[in-house]
PDB file of C-alpha atoms in Angstrom:
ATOM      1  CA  UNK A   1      59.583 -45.074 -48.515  1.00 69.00           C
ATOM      2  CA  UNK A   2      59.637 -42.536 -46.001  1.00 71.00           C
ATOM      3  CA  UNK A   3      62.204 -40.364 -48.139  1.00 75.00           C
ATOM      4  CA  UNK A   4      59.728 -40.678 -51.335  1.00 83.00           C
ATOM      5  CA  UNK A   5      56.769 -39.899 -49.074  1.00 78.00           C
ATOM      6  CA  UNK A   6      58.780 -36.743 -48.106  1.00 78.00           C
ATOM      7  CA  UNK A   7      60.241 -35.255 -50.912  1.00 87.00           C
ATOM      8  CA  UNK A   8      59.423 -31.979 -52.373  1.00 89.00           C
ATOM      9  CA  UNK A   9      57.534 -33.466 -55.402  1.00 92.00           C
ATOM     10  CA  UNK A  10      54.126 -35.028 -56.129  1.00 94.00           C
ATOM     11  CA  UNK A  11      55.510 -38.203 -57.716  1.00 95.00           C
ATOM     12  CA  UNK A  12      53.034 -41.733 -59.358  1.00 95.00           C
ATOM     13  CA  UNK A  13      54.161 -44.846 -60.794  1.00 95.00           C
ATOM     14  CA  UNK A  14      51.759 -45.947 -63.565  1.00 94.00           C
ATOM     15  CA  UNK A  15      51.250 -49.061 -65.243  1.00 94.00           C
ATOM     16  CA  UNK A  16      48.833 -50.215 -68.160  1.00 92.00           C
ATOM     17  CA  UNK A  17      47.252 -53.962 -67.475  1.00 91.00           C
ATOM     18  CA  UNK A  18      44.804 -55.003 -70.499  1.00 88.00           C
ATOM     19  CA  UNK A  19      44.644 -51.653 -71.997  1.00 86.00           C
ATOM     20  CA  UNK A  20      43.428 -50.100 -68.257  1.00 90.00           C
ATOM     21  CA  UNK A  21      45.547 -47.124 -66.517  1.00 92.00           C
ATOM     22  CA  UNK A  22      46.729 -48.681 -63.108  1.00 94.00           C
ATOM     23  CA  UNK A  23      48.444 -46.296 -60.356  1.00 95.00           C
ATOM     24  CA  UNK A  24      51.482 -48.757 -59.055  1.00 96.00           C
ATOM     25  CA  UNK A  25      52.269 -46.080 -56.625  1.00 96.00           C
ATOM     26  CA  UNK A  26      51.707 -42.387 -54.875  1.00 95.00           C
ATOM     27  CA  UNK A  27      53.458 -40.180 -52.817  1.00 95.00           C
ATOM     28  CA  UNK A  28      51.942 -38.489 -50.110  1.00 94.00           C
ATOM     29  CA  UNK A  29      53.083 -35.027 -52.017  1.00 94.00           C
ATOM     30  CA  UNK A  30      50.909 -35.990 -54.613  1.00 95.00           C
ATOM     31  CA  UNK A  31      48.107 -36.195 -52.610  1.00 94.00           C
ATOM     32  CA  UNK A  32      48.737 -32.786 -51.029  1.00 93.00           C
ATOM     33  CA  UNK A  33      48.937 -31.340 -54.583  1.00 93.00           C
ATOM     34  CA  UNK A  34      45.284 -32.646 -55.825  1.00 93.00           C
ATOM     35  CA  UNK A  35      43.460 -33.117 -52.853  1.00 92.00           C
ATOM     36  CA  UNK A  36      43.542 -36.803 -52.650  1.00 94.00           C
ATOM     37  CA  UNK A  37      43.072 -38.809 -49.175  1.00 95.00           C
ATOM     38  CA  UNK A  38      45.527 -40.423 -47.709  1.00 94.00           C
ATOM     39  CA  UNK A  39      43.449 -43.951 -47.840  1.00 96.00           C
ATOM     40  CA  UNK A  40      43.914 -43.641 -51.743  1.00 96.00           C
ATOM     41  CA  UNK A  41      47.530 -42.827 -51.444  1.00 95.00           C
ATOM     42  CA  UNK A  42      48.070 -45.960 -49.276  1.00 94.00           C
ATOM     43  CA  UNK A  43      46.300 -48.288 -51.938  1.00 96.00           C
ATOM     44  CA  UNK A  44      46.945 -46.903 -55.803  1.00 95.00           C
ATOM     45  CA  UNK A  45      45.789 -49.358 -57.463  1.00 94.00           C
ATOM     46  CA  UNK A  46      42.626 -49.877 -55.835  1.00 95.00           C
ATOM     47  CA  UNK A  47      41.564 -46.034 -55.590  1.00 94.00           C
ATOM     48  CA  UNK A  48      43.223 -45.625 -59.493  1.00 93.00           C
ATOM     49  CA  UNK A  49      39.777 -44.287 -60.615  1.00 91.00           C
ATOM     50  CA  UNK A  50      39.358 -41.792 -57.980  1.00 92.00           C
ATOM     51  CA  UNK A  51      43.001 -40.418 -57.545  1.00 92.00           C
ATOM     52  CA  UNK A  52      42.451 -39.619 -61.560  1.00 90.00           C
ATOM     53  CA  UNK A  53      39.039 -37.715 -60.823  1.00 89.00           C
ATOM     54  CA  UNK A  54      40.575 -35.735 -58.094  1.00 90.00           C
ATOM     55  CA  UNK A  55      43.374 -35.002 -60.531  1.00 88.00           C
ATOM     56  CA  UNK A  56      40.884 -34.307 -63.167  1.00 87.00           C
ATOM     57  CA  UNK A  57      38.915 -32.236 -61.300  1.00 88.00           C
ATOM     58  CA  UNK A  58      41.668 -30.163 -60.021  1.00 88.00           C
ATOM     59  CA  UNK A  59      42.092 -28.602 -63.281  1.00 86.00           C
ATOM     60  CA  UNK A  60      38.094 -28.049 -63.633  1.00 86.00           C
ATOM     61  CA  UNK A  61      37.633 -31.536 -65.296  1.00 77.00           C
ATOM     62  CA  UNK A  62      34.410 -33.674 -65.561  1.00 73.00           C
ATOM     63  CA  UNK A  63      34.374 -37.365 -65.612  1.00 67.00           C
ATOM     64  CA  UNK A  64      33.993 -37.516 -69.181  1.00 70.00           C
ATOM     65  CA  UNK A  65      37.500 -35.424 -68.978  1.00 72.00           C
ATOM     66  CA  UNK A  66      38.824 -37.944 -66.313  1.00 77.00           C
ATOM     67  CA  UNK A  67      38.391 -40.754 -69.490  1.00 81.00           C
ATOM     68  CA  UNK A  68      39.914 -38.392 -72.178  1.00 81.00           C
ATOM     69  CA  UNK A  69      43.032 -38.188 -69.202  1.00 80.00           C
ATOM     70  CA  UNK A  70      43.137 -42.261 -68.413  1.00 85.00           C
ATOM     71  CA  UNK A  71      43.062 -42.785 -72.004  1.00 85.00           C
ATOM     72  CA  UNK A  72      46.073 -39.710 -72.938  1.00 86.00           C
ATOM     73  CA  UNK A  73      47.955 -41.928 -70.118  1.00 87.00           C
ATOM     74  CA  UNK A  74      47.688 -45.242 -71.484  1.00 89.00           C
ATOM     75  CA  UNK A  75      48.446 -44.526 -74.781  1.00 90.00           C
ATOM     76  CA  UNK A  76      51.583 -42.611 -73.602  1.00 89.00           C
ATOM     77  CA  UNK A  77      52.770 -45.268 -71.431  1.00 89.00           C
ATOM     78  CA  UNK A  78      52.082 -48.005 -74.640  1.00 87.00           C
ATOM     79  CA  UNK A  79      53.872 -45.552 -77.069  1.00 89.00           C
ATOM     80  CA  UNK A  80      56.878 -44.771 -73.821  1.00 88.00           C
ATOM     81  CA  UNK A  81      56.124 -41.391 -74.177  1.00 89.00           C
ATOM     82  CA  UNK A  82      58.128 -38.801 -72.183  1.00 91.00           C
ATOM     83  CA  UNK A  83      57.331 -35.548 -71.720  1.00 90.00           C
ATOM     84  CA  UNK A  84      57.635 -32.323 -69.604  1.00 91.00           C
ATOM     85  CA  UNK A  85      54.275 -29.920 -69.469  1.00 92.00           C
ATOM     86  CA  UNK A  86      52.989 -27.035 -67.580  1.00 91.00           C
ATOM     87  CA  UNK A  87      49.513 -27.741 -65.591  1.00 91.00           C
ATOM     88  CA  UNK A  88      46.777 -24.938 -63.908  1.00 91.00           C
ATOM     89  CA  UNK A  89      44.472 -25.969 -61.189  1.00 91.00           C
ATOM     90  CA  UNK A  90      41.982 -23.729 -60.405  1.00 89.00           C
ATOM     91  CA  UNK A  91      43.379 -22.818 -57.211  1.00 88.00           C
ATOM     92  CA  UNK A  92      45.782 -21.007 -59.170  1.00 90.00           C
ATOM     93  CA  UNK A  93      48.590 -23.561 -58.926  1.00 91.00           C
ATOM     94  CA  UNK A  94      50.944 -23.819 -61.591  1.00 93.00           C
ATOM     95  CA  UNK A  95      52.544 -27.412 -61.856  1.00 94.00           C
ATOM     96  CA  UNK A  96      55.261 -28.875 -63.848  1.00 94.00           C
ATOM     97  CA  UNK A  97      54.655 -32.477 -64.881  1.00 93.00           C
ATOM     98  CA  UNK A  98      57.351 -35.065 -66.510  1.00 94.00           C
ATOM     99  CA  UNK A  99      56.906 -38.061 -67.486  1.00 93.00           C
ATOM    100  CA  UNK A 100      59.623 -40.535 -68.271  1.00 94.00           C
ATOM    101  CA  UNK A 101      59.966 -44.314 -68.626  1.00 93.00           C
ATOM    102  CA  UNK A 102      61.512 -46.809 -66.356  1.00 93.00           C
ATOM    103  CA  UNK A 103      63.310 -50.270 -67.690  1.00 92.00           C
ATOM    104  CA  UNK A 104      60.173 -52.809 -66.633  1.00 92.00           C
ATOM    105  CA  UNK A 105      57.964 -50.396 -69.423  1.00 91.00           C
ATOM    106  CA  UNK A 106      55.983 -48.353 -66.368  1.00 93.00           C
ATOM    107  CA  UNK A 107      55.989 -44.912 -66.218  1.00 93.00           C
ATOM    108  CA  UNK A 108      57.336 -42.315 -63.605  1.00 95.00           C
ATOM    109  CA  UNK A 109      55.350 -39.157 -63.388  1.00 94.00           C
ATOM    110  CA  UNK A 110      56.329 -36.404 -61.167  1.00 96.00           C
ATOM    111  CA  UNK A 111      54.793 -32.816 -60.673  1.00 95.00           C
ATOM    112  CA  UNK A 112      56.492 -30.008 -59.167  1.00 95.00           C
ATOM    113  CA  UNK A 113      54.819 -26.993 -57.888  1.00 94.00           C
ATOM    114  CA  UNK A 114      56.617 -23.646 -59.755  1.00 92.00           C
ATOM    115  CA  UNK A 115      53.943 -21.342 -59.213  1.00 91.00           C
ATOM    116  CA  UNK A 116      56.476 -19.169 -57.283  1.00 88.00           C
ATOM    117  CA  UNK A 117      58.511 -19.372 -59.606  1.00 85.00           C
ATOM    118  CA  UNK A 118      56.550 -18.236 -62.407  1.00 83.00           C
ATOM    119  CA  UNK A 119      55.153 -15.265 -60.362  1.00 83.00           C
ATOM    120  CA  UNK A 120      59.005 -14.429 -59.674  1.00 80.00           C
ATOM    121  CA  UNK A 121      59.732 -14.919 -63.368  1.00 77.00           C
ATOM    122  CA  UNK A 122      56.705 -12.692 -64.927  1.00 78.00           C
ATOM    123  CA  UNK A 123      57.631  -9.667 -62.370  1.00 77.00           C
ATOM    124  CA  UNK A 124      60.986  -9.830 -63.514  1.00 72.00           C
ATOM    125  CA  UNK A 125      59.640  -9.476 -67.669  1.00 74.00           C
ATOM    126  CA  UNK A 126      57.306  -6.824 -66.403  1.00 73.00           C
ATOM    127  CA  UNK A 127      59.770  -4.844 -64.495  1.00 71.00           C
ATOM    128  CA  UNK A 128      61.896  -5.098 -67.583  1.00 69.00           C
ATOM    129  CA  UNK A 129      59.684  -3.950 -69.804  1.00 72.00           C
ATOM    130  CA  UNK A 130      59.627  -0.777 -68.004  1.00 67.00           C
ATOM    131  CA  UNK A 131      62.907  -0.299 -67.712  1.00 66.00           C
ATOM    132  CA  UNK A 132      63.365  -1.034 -71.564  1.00 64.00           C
ATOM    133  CA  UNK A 133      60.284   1.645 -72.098  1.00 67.00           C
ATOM    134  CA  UNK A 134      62.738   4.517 -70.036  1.00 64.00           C
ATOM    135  CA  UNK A 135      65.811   3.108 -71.831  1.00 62.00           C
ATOM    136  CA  UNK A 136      64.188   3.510 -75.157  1.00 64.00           C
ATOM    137  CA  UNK A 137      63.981   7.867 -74.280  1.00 60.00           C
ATOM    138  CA  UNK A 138      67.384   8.103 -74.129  1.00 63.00           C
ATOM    139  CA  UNK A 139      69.339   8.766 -77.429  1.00 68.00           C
ATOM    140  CA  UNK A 140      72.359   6.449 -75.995  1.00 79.00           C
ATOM    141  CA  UNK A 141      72.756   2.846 -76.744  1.00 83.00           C
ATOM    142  CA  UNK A 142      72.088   1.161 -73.278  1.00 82.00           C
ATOM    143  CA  UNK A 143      72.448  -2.094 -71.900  1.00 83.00           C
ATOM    144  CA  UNK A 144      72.355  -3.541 -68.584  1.00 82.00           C
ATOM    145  CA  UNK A 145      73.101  -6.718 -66.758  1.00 82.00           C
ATOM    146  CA  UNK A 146      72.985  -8.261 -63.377  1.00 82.00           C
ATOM    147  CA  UNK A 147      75.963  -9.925 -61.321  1.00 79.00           C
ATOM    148  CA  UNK A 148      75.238 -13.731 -62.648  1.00 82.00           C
ATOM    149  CA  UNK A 149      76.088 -12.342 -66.032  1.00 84.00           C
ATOM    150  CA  UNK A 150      73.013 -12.048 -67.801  1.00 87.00           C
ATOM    151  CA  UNK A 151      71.294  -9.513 -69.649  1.00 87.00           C
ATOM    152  CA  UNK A 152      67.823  -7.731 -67.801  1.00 83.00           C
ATOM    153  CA  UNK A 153      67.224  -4.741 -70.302  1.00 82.00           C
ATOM    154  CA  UNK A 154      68.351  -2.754 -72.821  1.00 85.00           C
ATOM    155  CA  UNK A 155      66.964  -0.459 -75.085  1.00 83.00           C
ATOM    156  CA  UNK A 156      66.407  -0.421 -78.956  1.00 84.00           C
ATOM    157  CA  UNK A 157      69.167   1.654 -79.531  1.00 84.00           C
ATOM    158  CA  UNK A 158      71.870  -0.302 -78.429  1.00 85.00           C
ATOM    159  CA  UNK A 159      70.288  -3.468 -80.421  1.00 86.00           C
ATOM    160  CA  UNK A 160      70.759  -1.455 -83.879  1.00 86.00           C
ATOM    161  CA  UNK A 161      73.576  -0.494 -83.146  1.00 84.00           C
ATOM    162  CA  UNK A 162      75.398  -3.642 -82.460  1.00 85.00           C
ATOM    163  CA  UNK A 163      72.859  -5.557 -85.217  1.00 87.00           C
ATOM    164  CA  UNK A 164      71.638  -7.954 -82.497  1.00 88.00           C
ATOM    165  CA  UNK A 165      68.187  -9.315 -83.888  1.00 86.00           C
ATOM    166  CA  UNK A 166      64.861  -9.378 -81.210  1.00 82.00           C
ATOM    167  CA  UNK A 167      65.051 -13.256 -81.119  1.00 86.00           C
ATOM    168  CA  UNK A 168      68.932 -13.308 -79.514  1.00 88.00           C
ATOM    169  CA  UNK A 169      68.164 -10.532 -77.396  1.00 89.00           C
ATOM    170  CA  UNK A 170      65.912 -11.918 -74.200  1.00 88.00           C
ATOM    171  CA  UNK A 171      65.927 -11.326 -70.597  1.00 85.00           C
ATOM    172  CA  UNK A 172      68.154 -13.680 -69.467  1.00 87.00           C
ATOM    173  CA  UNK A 173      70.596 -14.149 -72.214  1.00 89.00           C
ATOM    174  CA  UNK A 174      74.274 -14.840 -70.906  1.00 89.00           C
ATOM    175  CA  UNK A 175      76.493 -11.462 -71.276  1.00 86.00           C
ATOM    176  CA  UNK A 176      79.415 -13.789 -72.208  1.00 84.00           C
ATOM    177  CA  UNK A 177      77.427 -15.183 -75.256  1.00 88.00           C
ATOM    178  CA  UNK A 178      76.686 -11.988 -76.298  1.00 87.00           C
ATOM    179  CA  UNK A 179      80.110 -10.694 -76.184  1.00 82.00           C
ATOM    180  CA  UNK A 180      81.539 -14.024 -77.773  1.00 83.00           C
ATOM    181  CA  UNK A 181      78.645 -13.600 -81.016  1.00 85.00           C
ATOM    182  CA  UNK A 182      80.072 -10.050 -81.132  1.00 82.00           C
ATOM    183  CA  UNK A 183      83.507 -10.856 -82.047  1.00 80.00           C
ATOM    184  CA  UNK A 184      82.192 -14.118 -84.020  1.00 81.00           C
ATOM    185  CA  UNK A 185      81.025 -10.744 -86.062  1.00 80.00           C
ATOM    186  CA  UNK A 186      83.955  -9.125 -86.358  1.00 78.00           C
ATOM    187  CA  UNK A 187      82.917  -6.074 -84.389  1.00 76.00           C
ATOM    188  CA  UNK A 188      85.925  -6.435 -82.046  1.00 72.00           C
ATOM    189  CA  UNK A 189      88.228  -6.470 -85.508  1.00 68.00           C
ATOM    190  CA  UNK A 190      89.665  -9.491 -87.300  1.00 63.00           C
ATOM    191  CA  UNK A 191      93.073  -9.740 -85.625  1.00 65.00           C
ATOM    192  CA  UNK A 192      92.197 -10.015 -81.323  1.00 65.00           C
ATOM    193  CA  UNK A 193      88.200 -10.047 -81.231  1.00 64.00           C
ATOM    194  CA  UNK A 194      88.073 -13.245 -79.357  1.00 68.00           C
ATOM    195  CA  UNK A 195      90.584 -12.125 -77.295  1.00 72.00           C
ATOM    196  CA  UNK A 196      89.133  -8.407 -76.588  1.00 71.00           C
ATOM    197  CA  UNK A 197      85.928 -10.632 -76.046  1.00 70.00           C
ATOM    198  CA  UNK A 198      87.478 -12.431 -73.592  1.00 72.00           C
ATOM    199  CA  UNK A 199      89.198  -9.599 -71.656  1.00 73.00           C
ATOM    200  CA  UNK A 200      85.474  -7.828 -71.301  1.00 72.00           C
ATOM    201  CA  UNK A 201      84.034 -10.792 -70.473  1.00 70.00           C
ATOM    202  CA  UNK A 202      86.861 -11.154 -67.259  1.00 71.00           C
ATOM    203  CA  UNK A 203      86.318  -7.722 -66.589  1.00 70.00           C
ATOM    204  CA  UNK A 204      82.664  -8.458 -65.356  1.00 66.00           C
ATOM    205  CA  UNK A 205      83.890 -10.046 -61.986  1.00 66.00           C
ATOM    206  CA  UNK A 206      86.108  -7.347 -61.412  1.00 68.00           C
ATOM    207  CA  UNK A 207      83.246  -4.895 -60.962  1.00 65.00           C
ATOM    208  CA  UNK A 208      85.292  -1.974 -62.232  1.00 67.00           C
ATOM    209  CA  UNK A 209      84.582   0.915 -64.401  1.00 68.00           C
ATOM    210  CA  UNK A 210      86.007   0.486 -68.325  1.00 66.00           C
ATOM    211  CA  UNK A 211      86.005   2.379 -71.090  1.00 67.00           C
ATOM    212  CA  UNK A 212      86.558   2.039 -74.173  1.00 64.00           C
ATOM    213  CA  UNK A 213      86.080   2.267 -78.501  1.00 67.00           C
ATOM    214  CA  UNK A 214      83.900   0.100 -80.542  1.00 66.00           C
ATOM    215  CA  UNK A 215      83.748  -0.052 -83.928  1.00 67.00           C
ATOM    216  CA  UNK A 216      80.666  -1.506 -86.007  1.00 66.00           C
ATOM    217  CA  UNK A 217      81.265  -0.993 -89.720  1.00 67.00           C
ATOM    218  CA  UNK A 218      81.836   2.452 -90.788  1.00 71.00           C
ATOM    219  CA  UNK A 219      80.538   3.553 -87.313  1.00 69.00           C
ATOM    220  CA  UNK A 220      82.721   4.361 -84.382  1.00 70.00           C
ATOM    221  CA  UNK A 221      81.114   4.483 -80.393  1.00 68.00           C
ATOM    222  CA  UNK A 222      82.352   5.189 -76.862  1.00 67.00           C
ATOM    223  CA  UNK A 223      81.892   2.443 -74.784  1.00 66.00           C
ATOM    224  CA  UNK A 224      81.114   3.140 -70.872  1.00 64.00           C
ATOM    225  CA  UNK A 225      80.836  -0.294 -68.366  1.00 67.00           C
ATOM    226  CA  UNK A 226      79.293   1.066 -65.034  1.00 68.00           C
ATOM    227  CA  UNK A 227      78.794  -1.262 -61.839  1.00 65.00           C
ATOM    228  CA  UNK A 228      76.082  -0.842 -59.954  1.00 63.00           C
ATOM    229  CA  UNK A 229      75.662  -1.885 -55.879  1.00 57.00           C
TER     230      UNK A 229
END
C-alpha cells in the first residue's frame, strides 16, 4: 500500500453495485490532486459522494455536474470503457486521465499531472513558429533538426521543394522517417535511394559537415548538413 500511496499518480479503483458508482479505492496522490481529505481517502466507499464533488468541483462543476460525472462513470464501467483524456482544473492544472479495465469487471482510473509538460510542449511550437517565420525570408530551402533526430523547423521553401505535404511535416517528426519517405519517392534515384537514405540517416550521429546533390524531378539542388553546438 505504501508504494501505491506514494507513487507519482492520482490513481481510484471504481466499482458499480446496483447501478451506483462506488470508489473501491484512493491513493493519497489523488487526494493531493483534487483537494480531497485524507479521512475520505482512508474510506472510498463511504466518502464516494464527496470525493466525486471535490473532483467535480475542481473543474468548476456543480452538483448537478457531479450526477452527469457519477452517471458518465457507471455507464463506462458497465460498457468496460477505456479511455485516455485531457482534464483542466481551475487552478490551471492540466491532468491526464486513463481509464482501463481490470479482470473482476472494476475499473482502474489514474490521472497524471502534465501541466509541465504541456507548458514545455507549447513554448517549443511557439518558438518554432518563429523560427519558421525567419526561415520563410530566406530564398534557400531550410530545414533544421535537433540531436534526438527530429525535425523543430523548417521553412516553406524547403517543403515545395522536396513535395512534403503540411500534414507529414510537424514539429517533432523523426528525421529518419523523413529521409526513408524521400527515397520511398524516388528522390534519392531508383537504383541506391534506400541506401543513400540510409548513409544520411548514419551521418546524423557523426555530427559532421556533408554535402552533397539532390535531385527532385527535373530540378537539381545543393545540399549543405551543418551541426550546430
Amino acid at each position: 500500500d505504501a508504494v501505491i500511496h506514494n507513487m507519482d499518480q492520482g490513481l481510484i479503483i471504481v466499482s458499480e453495485v446496483d447501478k451506483k458508482l462506488v470508489i473501491d479505492f484512493a491513493n493519497k496522490r489523488y487526494g493531493e490532486l483534487f483537494g480531497i481529505p485524507d479521512e475520505w481517502i482512508a474510506e472510498p466507499r463511504k466518502y464516494t459522494k464527496q470525493i466525486i464533488a471535490s473532483r467535480a468541483k475542481w473543474r468548476g462543476g456543480t452538483p448537478s455536474s457531479s450526477k452527469v460525472v457519477v452517471d458518465e462513470m457507471v455507464a463506462s464501467i458497465v460498457a468496460g470503457t477505456e479511455y485516455s483524456r485531457r482534464l483542466e482544473g481551475l487552478d490551471g492544472r492540466i491532468l491526464e486521465a486513463r481509464q482501463r479495465a481490470l479482470p473482476d469487471g472494476r475499473m482502474i482510473r489514474t490521472f497524471t499531472d502534465i501541466t509541465e509538460l504541456e507548458a514545455l510542449e507549447s513554448n517549443a511550437r511557439a518558438q518554432s513558429e518563429i523560427l519558421r517565420n525567419v526561415l520563410d525570408v530566406a530564398g534557400q530551402g531550410i530545414a533544421a533538426g535537433n540531436s534526438d533526430n527530429k525535425l523543430i523547423a523548417w521553412n516553406d521553401t524547403y517543403r515545395k521543394m522536396l513535395g512534403f505535404s503540411d500534414d507529414f511535416l510537424q514539429v517533432g517528426t523523426s528525421l529518419i522517417d523523413l529521409n526513408l519517405d524521400l527515397a520511398k519517392r524516388g528522390v534519392y534515384g531508383s537504383e541506391r535511394g534506400d541506401e543513400i537514405a540510409r548513409e544520411i540517416i548514419a551521418s546524423f550521429s557523426n555530427r559532421k559537415p556533408t554535402r552533397g546533390e539532390m535531385r527532385v524531378g527535373d530540378q537539381a539542388y545543393d545540399v549543405i548538413a551543418t551541426p550546430t553546438e
